[in-house]
PDB file of C-alpha atoms in Angstrom:
ATOM      1  CA  UNK Q  30     112.030  77.246  96.220  1.00  0.00           C
ATOM      2  CA  UNK Q  31     110.148  75.526  93.715  1.00  0.00           C
ATOM      3  CA  UNK Q  32     108.723  76.080  90.786  1.00  0.00           C
ATOM      4  CA  UNK Q  33     104.882  76.253  89.195  1.00  0.00           C
ATOM      5  CA  UNK Q  34     103.376  77.877  85.925  1.00  0.00           C
ATOM      6  CA  UNK Q  35     103.281  80.936  87.818  1.00  0.00           C
ATOM      7  CA  UNK Q  36     107.039  81.171  88.213  1.00  0.00           C
ATOM      8  CA  UNK Q  37     108.978  80.128  91.646  1.00  0.00           C
ATOM      9  CA  UNK Q  38     107.285  79.160  94.447  1.00  0.00           C
ATOM     10  CA  UNK Q  39     108.883  80.255  98.025  1.00  0.00           C
ATOM     11  CA  UNK Q  40     108.498  77.768 101.084  1.00  0.00           C
ATOM     12  CA  UNK Q  41     107.752  79.967 103.699  1.00  0.00           C
ATOM     13  CA  UNK Q  42     107.129  78.502 107.698  1.00  0.00           C
ATOM     14  CA  UNK Q  43     105.149  80.427 109.334  1.00  0.00           C
ATOM     15  CA  UNK Q  44     104.309  78.456 113.047  1.00  0.00           C
ATOM     16  CA  UNK Q  45     105.879  75.260 111.905  1.00  0.00           C
ATOM     17  CA  UNK Q  46     103.635  74.929 109.144  1.00  0.00           C
ATOM     18  CA  UNK Q  47     105.082  74.973 105.390  1.00  0.00           C
ATOM     19  CA  UNK Q  48     103.385  76.837 102.624  1.00  0.00           C
ATOM     20  CA  UNK Q  49     104.009  77.774  99.255  1.00  0.00           C
ATOM     21  CA  UNK Q  50     103.867  81.438  97.441  1.00  0.00           C
ATOM     22  CA  UNK Q  51     104.532  82.784  94.299  1.00  0.00           C
ATOM     23  CA  UNK Q  52     104.598  86.035  93.449  1.00  0.00           C
ATOM     24  CA  UNK Q  53     101.101  86.388  91.691  1.00  0.00           C
ATOM     25  CA  UNK Q  54      99.325  84.923  94.778  1.00  0.00           C
ATOM     26  CA  UNK Q  55     101.602  87.156  96.935  1.00  0.00           C
ATOM     27  CA  UNK Q  56     100.205  90.474  95.301  1.00  0.00           C
ATOM     28  CA  UNK Q  57      96.820  88.781  95.218  1.00  0.00           C
ATOM     29  CA  UNK Q  58      97.072  89.492  99.188  1.00  0.00           C
ATOM     30  CA  UNK Q  59      99.071  92.400  99.049  1.00  0.00           C
ATOM     31  CA  UNK Q  60      95.887  93.804  97.001  1.00  0.00           C
ATOM     32  CA  UNK Q  61      93.347  92.706  99.183  1.00  0.00           C
ATOM     33  CA  UNK Q  62      95.673  94.841 102.021  1.00  0.00           C
ATOM     34  CA  UNK Q  63      95.717  97.760  99.902  1.00  0.00           C
ATOM     35  CA  UNK Q  64      92.081  97.588  98.274  1.00  0.00           C
ATOM     36  CA  UNK Q  65      89.857  96.237 100.933  1.00  0.00           C
ATOM     37  CA  UNK Q  66      87.782  93.938  98.195  1.00  0.00           C
ATOM     38  CA  UNK Q  67      88.541  90.096  96.919  1.00  0.00           C
ATOM     39  CA  UNK Q  68      87.551  91.577  93.510  1.00  0.00           C
ATOM     40  CA  UNK Q  69      89.182  94.428  92.986  1.00  0.00           C
ATOM     41  CA  UNK Q  70      92.672  92.072  94.209  1.00  0.00           C
ATOM     42  CA  UNK Q  71      91.964  89.289  91.786  1.00  0.00           C
ATOM     43  CA  UNK Q  72      91.676  91.946  88.860  1.00  0.00           C
ATOM     44  CA  UNK Q  73      94.592  93.653  90.170  1.00  0.00           C
ATOM     45  CA  UNK Q  74      96.763  90.620  89.914  1.00  0.00           C
ATOM     46  CA  UNK Q  75      95.116  88.906  87.134  1.00  0.00           C
ATOM     47  CA  UNK Q  76      93.540  86.228  88.675  1.00  0.00           C
ATOM     48  CA  UNK Q  77      90.233  84.593  88.348  1.00  0.00           C
ATOM     49  CA  UNK Q  78      87.717  85.455  90.451  1.00  0.00           C
ATOM     50  CA  UNK Q  79      87.029  81.879  91.533  1.00  0.00           C
ATOM     51  CA  UNK Q  80      90.300  81.113  91.088  1.00  0.00           C
ATOM     52  CA  UNK Q  81      91.247  83.575  94.088  1.00  0.00           C
ATOM     53  CA  UNK Q  82      88.738  82.427  96.424  1.00  0.00           C
ATOM     54  CA  UNK Q  83      90.464  78.868  95.943  1.00  0.00           C
ATOM     55  CA  UNK Q  84      93.754  80.058  96.737  1.00  0.00           C
ATOM     56  CA  UNK Q  85      92.390  82.219  99.977  1.00  0.00           C
ATOM     57  CA  UNK Q  86      90.765  78.294 101.105  1.00  0.00           C
ATOM     58  CA  UNK Q  87      93.465  76.399  99.944  1.00  0.00           C
ATOM     59  CA  UNK Q  88      96.077  78.815 102.185  1.00  0.00           C
ATOM     60  CA  UNK Q  89      93.774  79.147 105.240  1.00  0.00           C
ATOM     61  CA  UNK Q  90      93.475  75.662 105.378  1.00  0.00           C
ATOM     62  CA  UNK Q  91      96.962  74.831 104.831  1.00  0.00           C
ATOM     63  CA  UNK Q  92      97.850  77.215 108.053  1.00  0.00           C
ATOM     64  CA  UNK Q  93      94.541  76.261 109.934  1.00  0.00           C
ATOM     65  CA  UNK Q  94      93.926  80.094 110.921  1.00  0.00           C
ATOM     66  CA  UNK Q  95      92.127  82.657 109.013  1.00  0.00           C
ATOM     67  CA  UNK Q  96      94.115  84.748 106.380  1.00  0.00           C
ATOM     68  CA  UNK Q  97      91.414  87.014 104.861  1.00  0.00           C
ATOM     69  CA  UNK Q  98      88.789  88.776 106.897  1.00  0.00           C
ATOM     70  CA  UNK Q  99      85.299  89.330 104.291  1.00  0.00           C
ATOM     71  CA  UNK Q 100      82.421  91.533 105.930  1.00  0.00           C
ATOM     72  CA  UNK Q 101      78.894  91.114 104.245  1.00  0.00           C
ATOM     73  CA  UNK Q 102      77.674  94.665 103.249  1.00  0.00           C
ATOM     74  CA  UNK Q 103      73.855  95.800 103.432  1.00  0.00           C
ATOM     75  CA  UNK Q 104      72.254  97.655 101.279  1.00  0.00           C
ATOM     76  CA  UNK Q 105      73.811 101.005 102.007  1.00  0.00           C
ATOM     77  CA  UNK Q 106      77.502  99.091 101.736  1.00  0.00           C
ATOM     78  CA  UNK Q 107      79.837  99.004 104.504  1.00  0.00           C
ATOM     79  CA  UNK Q 108      80.741  95.054 103.012  1.00  0.00           C
ATOM     80  CA  UNK Q 109      84.948  94.427 102.235  1.00  0.00           C
ATOM     81  CA  UNK Q 110      87.674  92.320 102.658  1.00  0.00           C
ATOM     82  CA  UNK Q 111      90.992  92.623 104.971  1.00  0.00           C
ATOM     83  CA  UNK Q 112      94.168  90.614 105.749  1.00  0.00           C
ATOM     84  CA  UNK Q 113      94.140  89.083 109.165  1.00  0.00           C
ATOM     85  CA  UNK Q 114      97.362  89.480 111.035  1.00  0.00           C
ATOM     86  CA  UNK Q 115      98.653  86.100 109.968  1.00  0.00           C
ATOM     87  CA  UNK Q 116      97.669  87.238 106.552  1.00  0.00           C
ATOM     88  CA  UNK Q 117     100.278  90.379 106.902  1.00  0.00           C
ATOM     89  CA  UNK Q 118     102.721  88.223 108.366  1.00  0.00           C
ATOM     90  CA  UNK Q 119     102.546  85.875 105.025  1.00  0.00           C
ATOM     91  CA  UNK Q 120     103.046  88.994 103.076  1.00  0.00           C
ATOM     92  CA  UNK Q 121     106.321  89.819 105.336  1.00  0.00           C
ATOM     93  CA  UNK Q 122     107.598  86.566 105.459  1.00  0.00           C
ATOM     94  CA  UNK Q 123     107.217  86.127 101.590  1.00  0.00           C
ATOM     95  CA  UNK Q 124     109.121  89.635 101.452  1.00  0.00           C
ATOM     96  CA  UNK Q 125     111.715  88.501 103.479  1.00  0.00           C
ATOM     97  CA  UNK Q 126     112.821  85.623 101.117  1.00  0.00           C
ATOM     98  CA  UNK Q 127     112.283  87.726  98.074  1.00  0.00           C
ATOM     99  CA  UNK Q 128     114.531  90.331  99.381  1.00  0.00           C
ATOM    100  CA  UNK Q 129     117.297  87.832  99.840  1.00  0.00           C
ATOM    101  CA  UNK Q 130     116.732  85.780  96.741  1.00  0.00           C
ATOM    102  CA  UNK Q 131     116.893  89.334  95.021  1.00  0.00           C
ATOM    103  CA  UNK Q 132     120.302  89.757  95.628  1.00  0.00           C
ATOM    104  CA  UNK Q 133     121.499  86.009  94.174  1.00  0.00           C
ATOM    105  CA  UNK Q 134     123.168  87.971  91.416  1.00  0.00           C
ATOM    106  CA  UNK Q 135     125.356  89.878  93.441  1.00  0.00           C
ATOM    107  CA  UNK Q 136     125.590  86.948  96.404  1.00  0.00           C
ATOM    108  CA  UNK Q 137     127.816  83.674  96.730  1.00  0.00           C
ATOM    109  CA  UNK Q 138     125.354  80.311  96.603  1.00  0.00           C
ATOM    110  CA  UNK Q 139     126.527  76.913  98.028  1.00  0.00           C
ATOM    111  CA  UNK Q 140     123.429  74.361  97.905  1.00  0.00           C
ATOM    112  CA  UNK Q 141     124.106  72.114 100.532  1.00  0.00           C
ATOM    113  CA  UNK Q 142     122.234  69.963 103.420  1.00  0.00           C
ATOM    114  CA  UNK Q 143     122.394  70.511 107.251  1.00  0.00           C
ATOM    115  CA  UNK Q 144     124.413  68.077 109.182  1.00  0.00           C
ATOM    116  CA  UNK Q 145     124.342  69.000 112.308  1.00  0.00           C
ATOM    117  CA  UNK Q 146     122.483  71.435 114.654  1.00  0.00           C
ATOM    118  CA  UNK Q 147     123.539  72.537 118.213  1.00  0.00           C
ATOM    119  CA  UNK Q 148     119.983  74.139 119.371  1.00  0.00           C
ATOM    120  CA  UNK Q 149     121.588  75.565 122.734  1.00  0.00           C
ATOM    121  CA  UNK Q 150     124.200  77.969 120.577  1.00  0.00           C
ATOM    122  CA  UNK Q 151     121.527  78.622 117.406  1.00  0.00           C
ATOM    123  CA  UNK Q 152     123.982  77.132 114.862  1.00  0.00           C
ATOM    124  CA  UNK Q 153     123.791  74.406 112.063  1.00  0.00           C
ATOM    125  CA  UNK Q 154     126.764  72.920 109.966  1.00  0.00           C
ATOM    126  CA  UNK Q 155     126.867  71.908 106.264  1.00  0.00           C
ATOM    127  CA  UNK Q 156     130.022  70.687 104.625  1.00  0.00           C
ATOM    128  CA  UNK Q 157     132.021  72.080 102.021  1.00  0.00           C
ATOM    129  CA  UNK Q 158     134.619  70.088 100.675  1.00  0.00           C
ATOM    130  CA  UNK Q 159     134.631  67.893 103.663  1.00  0.00           C
ATOM    131  CA  UNK Q 160     135.115  71.309 105.733  1.00  0.00           C
ATOM    132  CA  UNK Q 161     132.664  72.237 108.025  1.00  0.00           C
ATOM    133  CA  UNK Q 162     130.991  75.435 107.455  1.00  0.00           C
ATOM    134  CA  UNK Q 163     129.637  77.155 110.657  1.00  0.00           C
ATOM    135  CA  UNK Q 164     125.801  79.037 109.886  1.00  0.00           C
ATOM    136  CA  UNK Q 165     123.786  80.778 112.061  1.00  0.00           C
ATOM    137  CA  UNK Q 166     119.999  78.590 113.236  1.00  0.00           C
ATOM    138  CA  UNK Q 167     117.870  81.783 111.940  1.00  0.00           C
ATOM    139  CA  UNK Q 168     114.161  80.524 112.115  1.00  0.00           C
ATOM    140  CA  UNK Q 169     113.431  76.387 112.300  1.00  0.00           C
ATOM    141  CA  UNK Q 170     115.612  74.116 110.500  1.00  0.00           C
ATOM    142  CA  UNK Q 171     115.823  70.335 110.700  1.00  0.00           C
ATOM    143  CA  UNK Q 172     118.745  67.951 109.892  1.00  0.00           C
ATOM    144  CA  UNK Q 173     118.712  66.900 106.518  1.00  0.00           C
ATOM    145  CA  UNK Q 174     116.761  69.856 105.287  1.00  0.00           C
ATOM    146  CA  UNK Q 175     118.645  71.205 102.005  1.00  0.00           C
ATOM    147  CA  UNK Q 176     119.349  74.766 101.982  1.00  0.00           C
ATOM    148  CA  UNK Q 177     120.882  77.730 100.120  1.00  0.00           C
ATOM    149  CA  UNK Q 178     123.565  79.379 102.008  1.00  0.00           C
ATOM    150  CA  UNK Q 179     123.861  82.876 100.581  1.00  0.00           C
ATOM    151  CA  UNK Q 180     127.490  84.780 101.260  1.00  0.00           C
ATOM    152  CA  UNK Q 181     127.958  88.460  99.872  1.00  0.00           C
ATOM    153  CA  UNK Q 182     131.207  88.580  98.332  1.00  0.00           C
ATOM    154  CA  UNK Q 183     132.080  91.673 100.904  1.00  0.00           C
ATOM    155  CA  UNK Q 184     131.825  89.794 103.734  1.00  0.00           C
ATOM    156  CA  UNK Q 185     134.683  87.255 102.707  1.00  0.00           C
ATOM    157  CA  UNK Q 186     138.469  88.213 104.231  1.00  0.00           C
ATOM    158  CA  UNK Q 187     141.692  87.144 102.272  1.00  0.00           C
ATOM    159  CA  UNK Q 188     144.235  85.444 103.885  1.00  0.00           C
ATOM    160  CA  UNK Q 189     147.604  84.047 102.979  1.00  0.00           C
ATOM    161  CA  UNK Q 190     147.555  81.403 105.740  1.00  0.00           C
ATOM    162  CA  UNK Q 191     144.661  80.942 108.094  1.00  0.00           C
ATOM    163  CA  UNK Q 192     144.456  82.720 111.158  1.00  0.00           C
ATOM    164  CA  UNK Q 193     143.081  82.255 114.827  1.00  0.00           C
ATOM    165  CA  UNK Q 194     139.955  84.830 115.061  1.00  0.00           C
ATOM    166  CA  UNK Q 195     136.495  84.965 115.295  1.00  0.00           C
ATOM    167  CA  UNK Q 196     136.252  84.060 111.856  1.00  0.00           C
ATOM    168  CA  UNK Q 197     135.277  80.373 112.383  1.00  0.00           C
ATOM    169  CA  UNK Q 198     134.757  79.227 108.416  1.00  0.00           C
ATOM    170  CA  UNK Q 199     138.134  79.387 106.801  1.00  0.00           C
ATOM    171  CA  UNK Q 200     138.942  77.369 103.425  1.00  0.00           C
ATOM    172  CA  UNK Q 201     141.924  76.816 101.199  1.00  0.00           C
ATOM    173  CA  UNK Q 202     141.494  78.219  97.519  1.00  0.00           C
ATOM    174  CA  UNK Q 203     143.170  79.434  94.550  1.00  0.00           C
ATOM    175  CA  UNK Q 204     142.803  82.095  92.336  1.00  0.00           C
ATOM    176  CA  UNK Q 205     141.142  81.580  89.035  1.00  0.00           C
ATOM    177  CA  UNK Q 206     140.059  85.202  87.774  1.00  0.00           C
ATOM    178  CA  UNK Q 207     140.534  88.672  88.876  1.00  0.00           C
ATOM    179  CA  UNK Q 208     138.770  91.548  87.190  1.00  0.00           C
ATOM    180  CA  UNK Q 209     138.158  95.234  87.954  1.00  0.00           C
ATOM    181  CA  UNK Q 210     134.296  96.016  89.222  1.00  0.00           C
ATOM    182  CA  UNK Q 211     132.766  98.757  90.656  1.00  0.00           C
ATOM    183  CA  UNK Q 212     136.091 100.316  92.027  1.00  0.00           C
ATOM    184  CA  UNK Q 213     136.709  96.669  93.465  1.00  0.00           C
ATOM    185  CA  UNK Q 214     138.344  93.927  92.654  1.00  0.00           C
ATOM    186  CA  UNK Q 215     136.648  90.936  92.492  1.00  0.00           C
ATOM    187  CA  UNK Q 216     138.317  87.754  93.015  1.00  0.00           C
ATOM    188  CA  UNK Q 217     136.926  84.215  91.743  1.00  0.00           C
ATOM    189  CA  UNK Q 218     138.245  81.753  94.204  1.00  0.00           C
ATOM    190  CA  UNK Q 219     138.234  77.730  93.449  1.00  0.00           C
ATOM    191  CA  UNK Q 220     137.539  75.668  96.410  1.00  0.00           C
ATOM    192  CA  UNK Q 221     137.521  72.607  94.964  1.00  0.00           C
ATOM    193  CA  UNK Q 222     134.010  71.270  95.008  1.00  0.00           C
ATOM    194  CA  UNK Q 223     132.292  75.323  94.305  1.00  0.00           C
ATOM    195  CA  UNK Q 224     133.346  79.105  93.617  1.00  0.00           C
ATOM    196  CA  UNK Q 225     133.143  81.602  95.154  1.00  0.00           C
ATOM    197  CA  UNK Q 226     133.897  85.550  94.206  1.00  0.00           C
ATOM    198  CA  UNK Q 227     135.403  87.796  96.558  1.00  0.00           C
ATOM    199  CA  UNK Q 228     135.445  91.834  96.350  1.00  0.00           C
ATOM    200  CA  UNK Q 229     138.605  93.396  97.796  1.00  0.00           C
ATOM    201  CA  UNK Q 230     139.984  96.960  97.136  1.00  0.00           C
ATOM    202  CA  UNK Q 231     143.159  97.621  94.766  1.00  0.00           C
ATOM    203  CA  UNK Q 232     145.094  97.947  98.242  1.00  0.00           C
ATOM    204  CA  UNK Q 233     144.587  94.853  99.604  1.00  0.00           C
ATOM    205  CA  UNK Q 234     145.209  93.131  96.323  1.00  0.00           C
ATOM    206  CA  UNK Q 235     149.115  94.835  96.593  1.00  0.00           C
ATOM    207  CA  UNK Q 236     149.492  94.379  99.910  1.00  0.00           C
ATOM    208  CA  UNK Q 237     148.824  90.381  99.825  1.00  0.00           C
ATOM    209  CA  UNK Q 238     150.526  90.493  96.200  1.00  0.00           C
ATOM    210  CA  UNK Q 239     147.371  88.372  94.779  1.00  0.00           C
ATOM    211  CA  UNK Q 240     147.507  87.149  91.096  1.00  0.00           C
ATOM    212  CA  UNK Q 241     146.270  84.198  89.193  1.00  0.00           C
ATOM    213  CA  UNK Q 242     146.934  80.960  90.442  1.00  0.00           C
ATOM    214  CA  UNK Q 243     148.039  81.765  93.660  1.00  0.00           C
ATOM    215  CA  UNK Q 244     146.812  79.756  96.386  1.00  0.00           C
ATOM    216  CA  UNK Q 245     145.081  81.435  99.718  1.00  0.00           C
ATOM    217  CA  UNK Q 246     142.869  81.243 102.177  1.00  0.00           C
ATOM    218  CA  UNK Q 247     139.311  82.523 102.434  1.00  0.00           C
ATOM    219  CA  UNK Q 248     137.137  83.255 105.538  1.00  0.00           C
ATOM    220  CA  UNK Q 249     133.686  84.593 106.963  1.00  0.00           C
ATOM    221  CA  UNK Q 250     131.663  84.988 109.965  1.00  0.00           C
ATOM    222  CA  UNK Q 251     128.242  82.897 110.758  1.00  0.00           C
ATOM    223  CA  UNK Q 252     126.730  86.134 111.053  1.00  0.00           C
ATOM    224  CA  UNK Q 253     127.707  87.148 107.473  1.00  0.00           C
ATOM    225  CA  UNK Q 254     125.679  84.259 106.171  1.00  0.00           C
ATOM    226  CA  UNK Q 255     121.829  84.184 105.494  1.00  0.00           C
ATOM    227  CA  UNK Q 256     120.469  80.773 104.788  1.00  0.00           C
ATOM    228  CA  UNK Q 257     116.847  79.829 103.598  1.00  0.00           C
ATOM    229  CA  UNK Q 258     114.905  76.339 102.691  1.00  0.00           C
ATOM    230  CA  UNK Q 259     115.062  74.697  98.981  1.00  0.00           C
TER     231      UNK Q 259
END
């Protein structure tokens, strides 16, 4: 994710080509799709008409594909602009990334760099505190890519001892905070280089006899992780 004067820009990967899209430009494409007119879309998105045309031109050059199809009208009208299939794909990819990042207030974030890729098994690895984190390889990623890993607090398991299971990402930590949140107990667990929060029930807290300062293990499945480039 990059920044611009119009807010954060998401890096979208479409057919092995990288484009940058912020909310204002997304809205321009969305309104073209809804209104069938670049003029109306630029007004609704509050983008000058010439700037709208320039943005569409740059986007099509970056993708080397047509994003907006324009039909000239005659005296009786009949003209207008519509998104191509590629244009609708841009909208879809933006919505996917945006929906994930809007969760950021309620998910854990880990920034890292992809160190290994197992293309056959569709997994990638980053390292946390010197320990390997196994990630699902969904999309086009390369070794060295900077990524943001997102993990929901209710997808994290708490253990007193590491156990053999399908949970392959297991890390030692210490409870540094406990609070009631939405009828669940939210734990802050210090892992050393980073801290994650975990949601558990009061019953689970009692069964595990959890309290401040207690050393525990946390684990999460690779399938529970979302990963985006930054």
